[in-house]
Amino acid sequence: MISLHGHPSGRHFLQIPGPTNVPDRVLRAMHRATIDHRGPEFGGLGRAVLQGMQWVFQTRSPVVIYPSSGTGAWEAALVNTLSPGDRVLMAETGHFAALWQRLATRLGLDVEILEGDWRHGADPARIEARLAADAGHRIKAVCVVHNETSTGAVTDVAQVRQAIDRSGHPALLMVDAISSLGAMDYRHDEWGVDVGVAGSQKGLMLPPGLSFNALSERALRAAASARLPRSYWDWSAMLALNEGGYFPYTPATTLLYGLHEALDMLRAEGLERVFARHRRLAQATRAAVRAWGLELVCQDPAACSNALTAVLMPDGHSADALRKVILDRYDMSLGQGLGRWSGKIFRIAHLGDFNDLSLCGALAGVEMGLAAAGVPHRPGGVQAALDYLARPAAGLHEKG
Amino acid sequence: MISLHGHPSGRHFLQIPGPTNVPDRVLRAMHRATIDHRGPEFGGLGRAVLQGMQWVFQTRSPVVIYPSSGTGAWEAALVNTLSPGDRVLMAETGHFAALWQRLATRLGLDVEILEGDWRHGADPARIEARLAADAGHRIKAVCVVHNETSTGAVTDVAQVRQAIDRSGHPALLMVDAISSLGAMDYRHDEWGVDVGVAGSQKGLMLPPGLSFNALSERALRAAASARLPRSYWDWSAMLALNEGGYFPYTPATTLLYGLHEALDMLRAEGLERVFARHRRLAQATRAAVRAWGLELVCQDPAACSNALTAVLMPDGHSADALRKVILDRYDMSLGQGLGRWSGKIFRIAHLGDFNDLSLCGALAGVEMGLAAAGVPHRPGGVQAALDYLARPAAGLHEKG
Amino acid sequence: MISLHGHPSGRHFLQIPGPTNVPDRVLRAMHRATIDHRGPEFGGLGRAVLQGMQWVFQTRSPVVIYPSSGTGAWEAALVNTLSPGDRVLMAETGHFAALWQRLATRLGLDVEILEGDWRHGADPARIEARLAADAGHRIKAVCVVHNETSTGAVTDVAQVRQAIDRSGHPALLMVDAISSLGAMDYRHDEWGVDVGVAGSQKGLMLPPGLSFNALSERALRAAASARLPRSYWDWSAMLALNEGGYFPYTPATTLLYGLHEALDMLRAEGLERVFARHRRLAQATRAAVRAWGLELVCQDPAACSNALTAVLMPDGHSADALRKVILDRYDMSLGQGLGRWSGKIFRIAHLGDFNDLSLCGALAGVEMGLAAAGVPHRPGGVQAALDYLARPAAGLHEKG
Amino acid sequence: MISLHGHPSGRHFLQIPGPTNVPDRVLRAMHRATIDHRGPEFGGLGRAVLQGMQWVFQTRSPVVIYPSSGTGAWEAALVNTLSPGDRVLMAETGHFAALWQRLATRLGLDVEILEGDWRHGADPARIEARLAADAGHRIKAVCVVHNETSTGAVTDVAQVRQAIDRSGHPALLMVDAISSLGAMDYRHDEWGVDVGVAGSQKGLMLPPGLSFNALSERALRAAASARLPRSYWDWSAMLALNEGGYFPYTPATTLLYGLHEALDMLRAEGLERVFARHRRLAQATRAAVRAWGLELVCQDPAACSNALTAVLMPDGHSADALRKVILDRYDMSLGQGLGRWSGKIFRIAHLGDFNDLSLCGALAGVEMGLAAAGVPHRPGGVQAALDYLARPAAGLHEKG
C-alpha cells in the first residue's frame, strides 16, 4: 500500500468533521503494550475513563463505553430502551438523522419522522405539538441530533426538553451528541437527556473505535422492561462490571489509553475554554464564508455549528470537483455533501485538536481551491478570518 | 493513573491468551494520523485488509470486518443468518462456548446444548447423531468453538463438517476461530464452514477492537431470509461498500493500519511456518507441564491447543493465588480459570508474536512461581522445554 | 516537567530555521528498538545511509557521519585537514560564519576574516583578490557558509570555486551547507567543494544529533599530513569501518533509522522537486514581507534564501517582543535575531517537511502578531502569499 | 532495507553490553515533535536533565551533556584538563581502556600504561607505587575504567582514590563510568573523582547519542589552564549556558526527552534498588556459568561486574561461531570478544531495563546455543539461575 508511505511533503490538513486530528499526545498514549484486561492495572484505567466520560457528558448517571463506532451507540440507545413495534419520533435534521431513522426501522421500531429541510435544527414547537397530540402515549422516545454533522445546524436540546415537559408526555429523550461532545456545550443532566450518544473520533480527538451511551434513571428503568433482543449492547452486564473498572467482553484497550490521555487534555484546557475555542474558530470560519460571498447551509444564525461549517456551492458547480482540486493541490481533505446534499455542499471541520494558525491554513486552502476550481467567489475570506482572530477579544487566544 | 507509568523494570510478560503481545511494528503502524475514511487513500487500505483477511481465513468468500470486540462477531454470525426462535445446536466445550450460548439465548434463539466436560473438543459423533435425529430440520445451525480458549482443547472442525454431511442435515456450520486464526490451521473453505468468527487480539497480534465474520454462499443465502433484527451487524450494507474498500459507518482506522501491518508480517513468515512455530512452542510448554508433574486440562492428547496450555492446580491450591505471586514477583500475567474452572486452573498463552526465548522466560516464571506459592511440583519443567527446543528438528527455528 | 505535557490545543508551529519539523514517518522510524551496532543487520543500515548521504550531497566522494551536532562537523572539517597555525580565510556573512571563525581560532588556526555586513553572501571577487595576493600560499583553506541561517543570504559557491580557480591558489574550499542541504541545490562535486559540512536537523528533517562531512580527494590528501590533534573527528578510522557499514565507535542508531527514512522521503519527492518546493514557499514568504511593507535582511535579491526569510523590524520595535506575542497568542516559534541582529530581526523558516497550507498558517501568525504587537505594517501579506501560491505555475503543487 | 522490516517472530533479545534495551516509555518520550532549543519550554527540560544527571552521578558538581557517543566524552575529559605532552597514567584493564589510551596518544598526550591481563580491575597498589615514584609530579592524571565492558571486571574506584591520596600526588582522577552509571554504584563526590565519563546507551537505557562529563572543583581549575585545543568539547561555554538550561550549540533534543523519562524511571525505582537488581541478575548469571562448567573472564570474584558477564570459551571453540548460532536460531545478540579476546569470549549483558524472566530467556538461549554449537558444557545453567532467582532473598523481586 504505497500510498500510506508516499505522502507529499508536510502535514496533511484533515478538515473533515470526524475523524478529527489525533493529537500526538494521544497517539503516543496509544503506542503502548496491551495489558491484561482482567488484571489490577486495568481496573484503574477503566474506572478513570468511565468517570472522565461522566465529566465530559456533564452527568452523574453512568456512561457506557462500547468497542464500536458511533453507529453502534445509536443502536445501543434503542435496543436497551425499546420493544419491537415501539413508536419513536425522530426529527430529520439531515443525513445522520436519516441514517438513525433507517437503523431504527431496521430494528423493528415504528419510526415517525418530523421532516426537515436539512438547513435547520429540530423545531421544539413541532415536537411539542406532536407529543401533545399523542394522547395515548404511543410515542416512546423522541430522538434528535444535537449537532447535525451533515449540515452544521444545531438543535437546541434544552428547548426540546422543555417542549417535552410542556406536553406532559413521558417519552424518553435521546440525543445524538456524536459531533458535539467535547466541542460544544452538552449538558446531559441539566437538559434532562435520557440517552446521550457519542463517539471517540470527534471532540474527544481519538481515532474511531469507541462509542458511548450516557444514561439516566428513566433510561435505566426503561431498559428493565425493554424487549428488543440485545446482548453486545446490553447495558446491564456492562454496568455490573464497570463498577470495578472492567468490561463484560474484551475492551479496545489501546483506545482506552488514548481516551485517558484525551480526557487529561480536555481537563487541562477546561470545558469552558474548549467550547470557547471552538466558538472562536467557527466564527472566524463563518466570517471567511461571508467574505467569499458563499452561502451557509445552516439558515438559522443562532443554530450554526461551532464544530463544522457547511457551505453551499454556487449553482452549476460541483463540490466534489472542488474538494478534489483542494486535495490534489493543497493536500487537504474537506467533508463531502451527504444524502440530498451530495455534490452540492462542502464542509469545513474546525473541531477537536485545532488552533488559529491551522484554521488559517485550512481557509487558505479553501480560498486557493475556489480559485483553482473556477468557483465564483470574492477573495478576502482568509483576510476576514485574520481580522476576526486578531481581535484582542475575550483572551481566548492567550496561552494557558 | 500512576500505574501506567510506574511499571517495574524490564518488559512485562503478557502470557494471557489474548490480547496477545502487539509487535512493535504493529504499534508503529498504528501510530499514524487518521485519514479520511471516504477518501481515495482509504479505499486502498480497505481493499488490502479485506483481501488479506480472506487469505488468513483461507477462503474465497467475503470477510466482514467490524469495529467491535469478538463478542460482536458472535452476535453478527447469528443475527445475519437466523430468525427469532430458530434452533441452534451448540457444543459446550468450555466457558466461551457457554458465553456464546448465553448470547444466542438472549437474542431469542432456541439453544440446544451438547454438554461437555470442558476438557475435550466437541464430539463429531454426537453432533452427527443429534442431526440425524432431527428429521424435521428444526436445527438451523451448528456452533462450535475451534480452539476453546478457556480449556486449551481443540475441536476438529473438518470432522464436524463430515459429521454434518454424513447426517445429510442442512444446518449451517458456525465456528468460533477467535483464538485459533493466525495461530493454528483454520481452513474456512476446505472445511465448509459457513460463518467463521474471529477477533483482532489473538493470532492477528493486534490490540482488541476489530472482529471478523468469514462467510459462505450458504450463509449469504440464509442472510437473505433471516429475520432477527439487525443493523450494525448487517452484512449486506458492509459487502456493498467493501467492494471499493469502504465501510457503511466509520471504521476503526488505526486498527486497520495495524491489521495491514500484521498481515504483512504473517505473509512474510508464511502461514505454514506460523502454525509450525505455534506447534513447537506448545509442545515445549506441554513438556514443561509434564516435567512439573502437573495435569493438563485438555484430556485428549490429539486435541491439545497450540495457542495456549491450561494447567490444573493440585487439589487445595488456588490458581489465583499462584497467578498473583507470579504477577507480583515476576511481572507476568497468566490467564485465569473461567467459569467452572475459576481458581482451579491457570493458562499459559504461547500465541501470537512470540518465540523460543520468551517462552523460556515465561516457563521460568511459572516454575519459580510454583515454588514461591508452595505448589507441589517437580522442578525441571524449564529444562524439559529447553531439551525440546534445542533439538535440531524440522528447521523451524532457523531464521528466515 | 509539566510544560511538555500541558501544551495548548492544536499543533505548535515550529518555524525556526532548524531544528525543523520532523515528519511523522521519521519519528515512527526512530521509534524502534536499538540493534547491535556490530551485527549484520546494522551493516545494511549503515551502508544505505552512507550511500544516501552521497546522493544528497551530490558527490561520489565519501561522506562521514558523526554522532554530534553540526558544530562538531565544523570542527571535524578543520582538524582533519589543517595543522596548528595554518591560515584560513573565512567570509563573515553572519552569525554562524562568526561562530565558525571563533571555533577555528580556538583550535589554534590563524583566521583571516573577510568582513561582511551580514546582509549579503560572500563576495567571490574579494576572495579571488585575497588569494591572488597570497603569493606564498599561506592560506590553506577558504571557508564560506552556503546559506547563512542568521540572515537568509546565500553565497554562490560555484562562483567562489571559480574565484579560487582563477586565482590559481591551492587552498581547500570548505562550505557550511548546514541549512541548505536537502533544501537548496548543493553540488559538492560539480562545485569542487573539498569539505562540505551539514547537520541532520534542517533539510534532512531529523532531530538534531547527526552531522556530516562530505570529502574530496584533495581533502583526503590534506588529511594525510594535517597535524591538528584529532581522534573523535578523525576521518581515517571512520572511512575504514564505513566500508562495511560500521563505525569506529557507537553510532546514534535511532537517528540513523530516521535518516534512512528521511532519505527515502527525499528520494520519493526527488531533489529537483524538493528544491522547487522550497523556492516556491520562499517566494510566497517574500511576497508577504513585501506586502507588509517590511524589509528583508538580505539585500541581494538574487541571494535570498529559500530556506528561511529574515525580516528587519521597523526602528524602535523589538523583534523579541513580537516573537513573544506570537508564541503566546498563536503558539508559533520564530527564529530570533542572532549576534549583531539580536532583537532587530525575526526569521521565518520555510524549510524541511513543509507545505503551502502550513506556510499560510505561519504567515497568518506573523501578520496577526504584527498587529497584536503594534508593529507598523500594511495588512495583506497573507493575501499576497495566497495570490502567489494560487498561480497555476510550474505544476509544483500537484500531488506526486 | 528489507531486514529492518522482515524480522522473525517475537522480540529480539539484545544482550550486548550497550546499547541496551530502550524501555517503551523512553521510546515514547522521544516520539515527540522537536521544540525550539532557545525557547522557554526547552529551558525547563534542560535544567531538569542537568540536575537529574547530577543525581545519577551522585555529585553536586556540574555535569556536562554532549551530543556525541561516549568516545566523545573520553576526549572531552582529556582536552579540557590537559596540555600537549602532559603525562597520563592509564590502567590497561581491557579493550576499552586500551582505546582510551590510543585516543589520548592521538591527542598528543604522553601516555604511561599500567599493563594488565584483561581479567582484573586496576590495581590500586600499583597506582600508588607509580605515583609515589613520580616525585616531580609529571603525571597529571590517572585514568581508570570503572566497569571494563570488554571483560566484566570492575575497578574499585574508592580504593584508587585512597591510593592516590596516600601517595600525596596531585594527579587528577578520571573514571570511565560508561557501562556502570545507572547500573552499579558510582559515587562521584564521595570517591573524589575529578572527571567522570558516561554515555546514554547503557544503564541510562537510552539509544546512543548522548555522553557526559561529571566534573569537580579541581577539574574546573585544571580546565582554566589546560592548553589542548578544544571547542566542541569545551566545558566553559557549556557551563555558562547550562545555567538557564540551554546549550551553546544545538542539543540532541529527542535524546534529552528520552533522558528526562529515563531519569524518572530511575528515580521511581530508586538507585539502591536499581543496583540491587543488577547485582541479583548478575549473580544468577554467574550461577549459570558455573553450572555450565565454563570459566569467567574476570578472575577476581570480588570484582565481577553486575552489568555484564564475560565467559571464556573452551579451547578450540570459537565464540563467534557460538554467537552466530545463537543469533540465527534464537534471535539473540550477545557481546563479542574485543581486542585480545576476539573470538575467545562472549559477553552476556544484564544491564539496563531488564528483569528476571528476560534473563531466564537469555540464559536459555545461551544454554541451547552451547548445545547447538557443540561447545562442551554441562546442562543445568538455566536451572541454577532459576534456583537462585527463586530464593525469597532480600525482597528484591517484589513489585514496588
Short mmCIF file of N, CA, C and O in Angstrom, two decimals, chain C residues 64-113:
data_model
loop_
_atom_site.label_atom_id
_atom_site.label_comp_id
_atom_site.label_asym_id
_atom_site.label_seq_id
_atom_site.Cartn_x
_atom_site.Cartn_y
_atom_site.Cartn_z
N VAL C 64 31.16 11.39 5.75
CA VAL C 64 31.36 10.89 7.11
C VAL C 64 30.18 11.34 7.96
O VAL C 64 29.72 12.48 7.83
N ILE C 65 29.67 10.43 8.79
CA ILE C 65 28.53 10.75 9.66
C ILE C 65 28.98 10.72 11.12
O ILE C 65 29.49 9.71 11.60
N TYR C 66 28.77 11.83 11.81
CA TYR C 66 29.14 11.90 13.22
C TYR C 66 27.92 11.89 14.12
O TYR C 66 26.91 12.53 13.79
N PRO C 67 28.03 11.25 15.27
CA PRO C 67 27.03 11.48 16.31
C PRO C 67 27.40 12.77 17.03
O PRO C 67 28.15 12.74 18.01
N SER C 68 26.91 13.87 16.51
CA SER C 68 27.22 15.19 17.09
C SER C 68 26.29 16.20 16.47
O SER C 68 25.60 15.90 15.50
N SER C 69 26.30 17.40 16.98
CA SER C 69 25.56 18.46 16.31
C SER C 69 26.43 19.05 15.20
O SER C 69 27.61 18.70 15.05
N GLY C 70 25.88 19.94 14.42
CA GLY C 70 26.58 20.49 13.27
C GLY C 70 27.88 21.18 13.64
O GLY C 70 28.85 21.17 12.87
N THR C 71 27.93 21.76 14.82
CA THR C 71 29.15 22.39 15.30
C THR C 71 30.32 21.42 15.28
O THR C 71 31.46 21.78 14.98
N GLY C 72 30.03 20.18 15.60
CA GLY C 72 31.08 19.16 15.56
C GLY C 72 31.61 18.96 14.15
O GLY C 72 32.81 18.74 13.96
N ALA C 73 30.74 19.05 13.17
CA ALA C 73 31.20 18.86 11.79
C ALA C 73 32.04 20.02 11.31
O ALA C 73 32.93 19.86 10.47
N TRP C 74 31.78 21.24 11.84
CA TRP C 74 32.69 22.36 11.58
C TRP C 74 34.09 22.02 12.08
O TRP C 74 35.08 22.23 11.39
N GLU C 75 34.12 21.55 13.34
CA GLU C 75 35.41 21.23 13.94
C GLU C 75 36.10 20.12 13.18
O GLU C 75 37.32 20.17 12.91
N ALA C 76 35.32 19.11 12.79
CA ALA C 76 35.90 17.98 12.07
C ALA C 76 36.53 18.41 10.76
O ALA C 76 37.61 17.94 10.38
N ALA C 77 35.85 19.32 10.05
CA ALA C 77 36.38 19.78 8.76
C ALA C 77 37.77 20.37 8.95
O ALA C 77 38.68 20.13 8.14
N LEU C 78 37.94 21.13 10.02
CA LEU C 78 39.21 21.83 10.23
C LEU C 78 40.30 20.90 10.77
O LEU C 78 41.42 20.92 10.29
N VAL C 79 39.97 20.10 11.79
CA VAL C 79 41.03 19.32 12.43
C VAL C 79 41.54 18.19 11.54
O VAL C 79 42.66 17.70 11.72
N ASN C 80 40.73 17.78 10.57
CA ASN C 80 41.20 16.71 9.70
C ASN C 80 42.11 17.19 8.59
O ASN C 80 42.81 16.39 7.98
N THR C 81 42.08 18.49 8.31
CA THR C 81 42.79 18.96 7.11
C THR C 81 43.88 19.97 7.40
O THR C 81 44.68 20.28 6.51
N LEU C 82 43.94 20.47 8.62
CA LEU C 82 44.84 21.60 8.88
C LEU C 82 45.79 21.30 10.03
O LEU C 82 45.59 20.35 10.79
N SER C 83 46.80 22.13 10.13
CA SER C 83 47.81 21.98 11.18
C SER C 83 47.84 23.24 12.03
O SER C 83 47.41 24.31 11.57
N PRO C 84 48.36 23.13 13.23
CA PRO C 84 48.37 24.30 14.12
C PRO C 84 48.99 25.51 13.44
O PRO C 84 50.04 25.39 12.80
N GLY C 85 48.32 26.64 13.54
CA GLY C 85 48.86 27.86 12.97
C GLY C 85 48.52 28.07 11.50
O GLY C 85 48.79 29.13 10.95
N ASP C 86 47.92 27.12 10.85
CA ASP C 86 47.53 27.30 9.45
C ASP C 86 46.58 28.48 9.32
O ASP C 86 45.72 28.70 10.16
N ARG C 87 46.75 29.17 8.22
CA ARG C 87 45.86 30.31 7.99
C ARG C 87 44.62 29.86 7.19
O ARG C 87 44.73 29.12 6.23
N VAL C 88 43.46 30.32 7.64
CA VAL C 88 42.22 30.06 6.90
C VAL C 88 41.54 31.40 6.63
O VAL C 88 41.54 32.29 7.46
N LEU C 89 40.98 31.49 5.44
CA LEU C 89 40.28 32.70 5.03
C LEU C 89 38.78 32.43 5.17
O LEU C 89 38.25 31.54 4.52
N MET C 90 38.13 33.20 6.03
CA MET C 90 36.73 32.93 6.32
C MET C 90 35.88 34.16 6.04
O MET C 90 36.16 35.24 6.55
N ALA C 91 34.85 33.97 5.24
CA ALA C 91 33.97 35.08 4.88
C ALA C 91 32.91 35.26 5.97
O ALA C 91 32.16 34.34 6.27
N GLU C 92 32.88 36.45 6.54
CA GLU C 92 31.97 36.71 7.67
C GLU C 92 30.62 37.18 7.14
O GLU C 92 30.35 38.37 7.05
N THR C 93 29.77 36.21 6.83
CA THR C 93 28.48 36.57 6.24
C THR C 93 27.38 36.71 7.29
O THR C 93 26.28 37.17 6.97
N GLY C 94 27.67 36.33 8.52
CA GLY C 94 26.65 36.41 9.54
C GLY C 94 27.10 35.72 10.81
O GLY C 94 28.28 35.41 10.98
N HIS C 95 26.12 35.45 11.68
CA HIS C 95 26.43 34.92 13.00
C HIS C 95 27.08 33.55 12.94
O HIS C 95 28.02 33.26 13.70
N PHE C 96 26.60 32.68 12.05
CA PHE C 96 27.16 31.33 12.04
C PHE C 96 28.55 31.33 11.45
O PHE C 96 29.43 30.60 11.92
N ALA C 97 28.79 32.17 10.45
CA ALA C 97 30.15 32.33 9.96
C ALA C 97 31.06 32.80 11.09
O ALA C 97 32.19 32.33 11.24
N ALA C 98 30.56 33.70 11.90
CA ALA C 98 31.37 34.23 13.00
C ALA C 98 31.66 33.16 14.04
O ALA C 98 32.75 33.09 14.61
N LEU C 99 30.66 32.31 14.28
CA LEU C 99 30.89 31.22 15.24
C LEU C 99 31.94 30.25 14.72
O LEU C 99 32.76 29.73 15.47
N TRP C 100 31.89 29.98 13.42
CA TRP C 100 32.87 29.07 12.83
C TRP C 100 34.28 29.67 12.97
O TRP C 100 35.25 28.98 13.25
N GLN C 101 34.35 30.98 12.78
CA GLN C 101 35.64 31.66 12.94
C GLN C 101 36.17 31.52 14.37
O GLN C 101 37.34 31.21 14.59
N ARG C 102 35.28 31.73 15.32
CA ARG C 102 35.71 31.64 16.72
C ARG C 102 36.22 30.23 17.01
O ARG C 102 37.23 30.03 17.69
N LEU C 103 35.48 29.26 16.50
CA LEU C 103 35.88 27.87 16.69
C LEU C 103 37.27 27.62 16.10
O LEU C 103 38.13 26.98 16.74
N ALA C 104 37.50 28.14 14.90
CA ALA C 104 38.80 27.93 14.24
C ALA C 104 39.92 28.56 15.07
O ALA C 104 41.00 27.99 15.24
N THR C 105 39.64 29.73 15.57
CA THR C 105 40.64 30.40 16.39
C THR C 105 40.98 29.58 17.63
O THR C 105 42.15 29.40 17.99
N ARG C 106 39.93 29.07 18.28
CA ARG C 106 40.17 28.24 19.47
C ARG C 106 41.00 27.01 19.17
O ARG C 106 41.69 26.50 20.05
N LEU C 107 40.88 26.51 17.96
CA LEU C 107 41.64 25.31 17.62
C LEU C 107 43.10 25.64 17.29
O LEU C 107 43.89 24.75 16.99
N GLY C 108 43.42 26.93 17.33
CA GLY C 108 44.81 27.30 17.10
C GLY C 108 45.10 27.64 15.65
O GLY C 108 46.26 27.67 15.24
N LEU C 109 44.09 27.91 14.87
CA LEU C 109 44.31 28.32 13.48
C LEU C 109 44.44 29.83 13.42
O LEU C 109 44.02 30.56 14.32
N ASP C 110 45.05 30.27 12.34
CA ASP C 110 45.24 31.70 12.12
C ASP C 110 44.13 32.16 11.19
O ASP C 110 44.19 31.94 9.98
N VAL C 111 43.13 32.78 11.76
CA VAL C 111 41.92 33.07 10.99
C VAL C 111 41.99 34.47 10.39
O VAL C 111 42.20 35.45 11.10
N GLU C 112 41.84 34.52 9.10
CA GLU C 112 41.74 35.82 8.45
C GLU C 112 40.30 36.00 7.99
O GLU C 112 39.75 35.16 7.28
N ILE C 113 39.74 37.13 8.41
CA ILE C 113 38.31 37.32 8.19
C ILE C 113 38.07 38.27 7.03
O ILE C 113 38.69 39.33 6.94
#
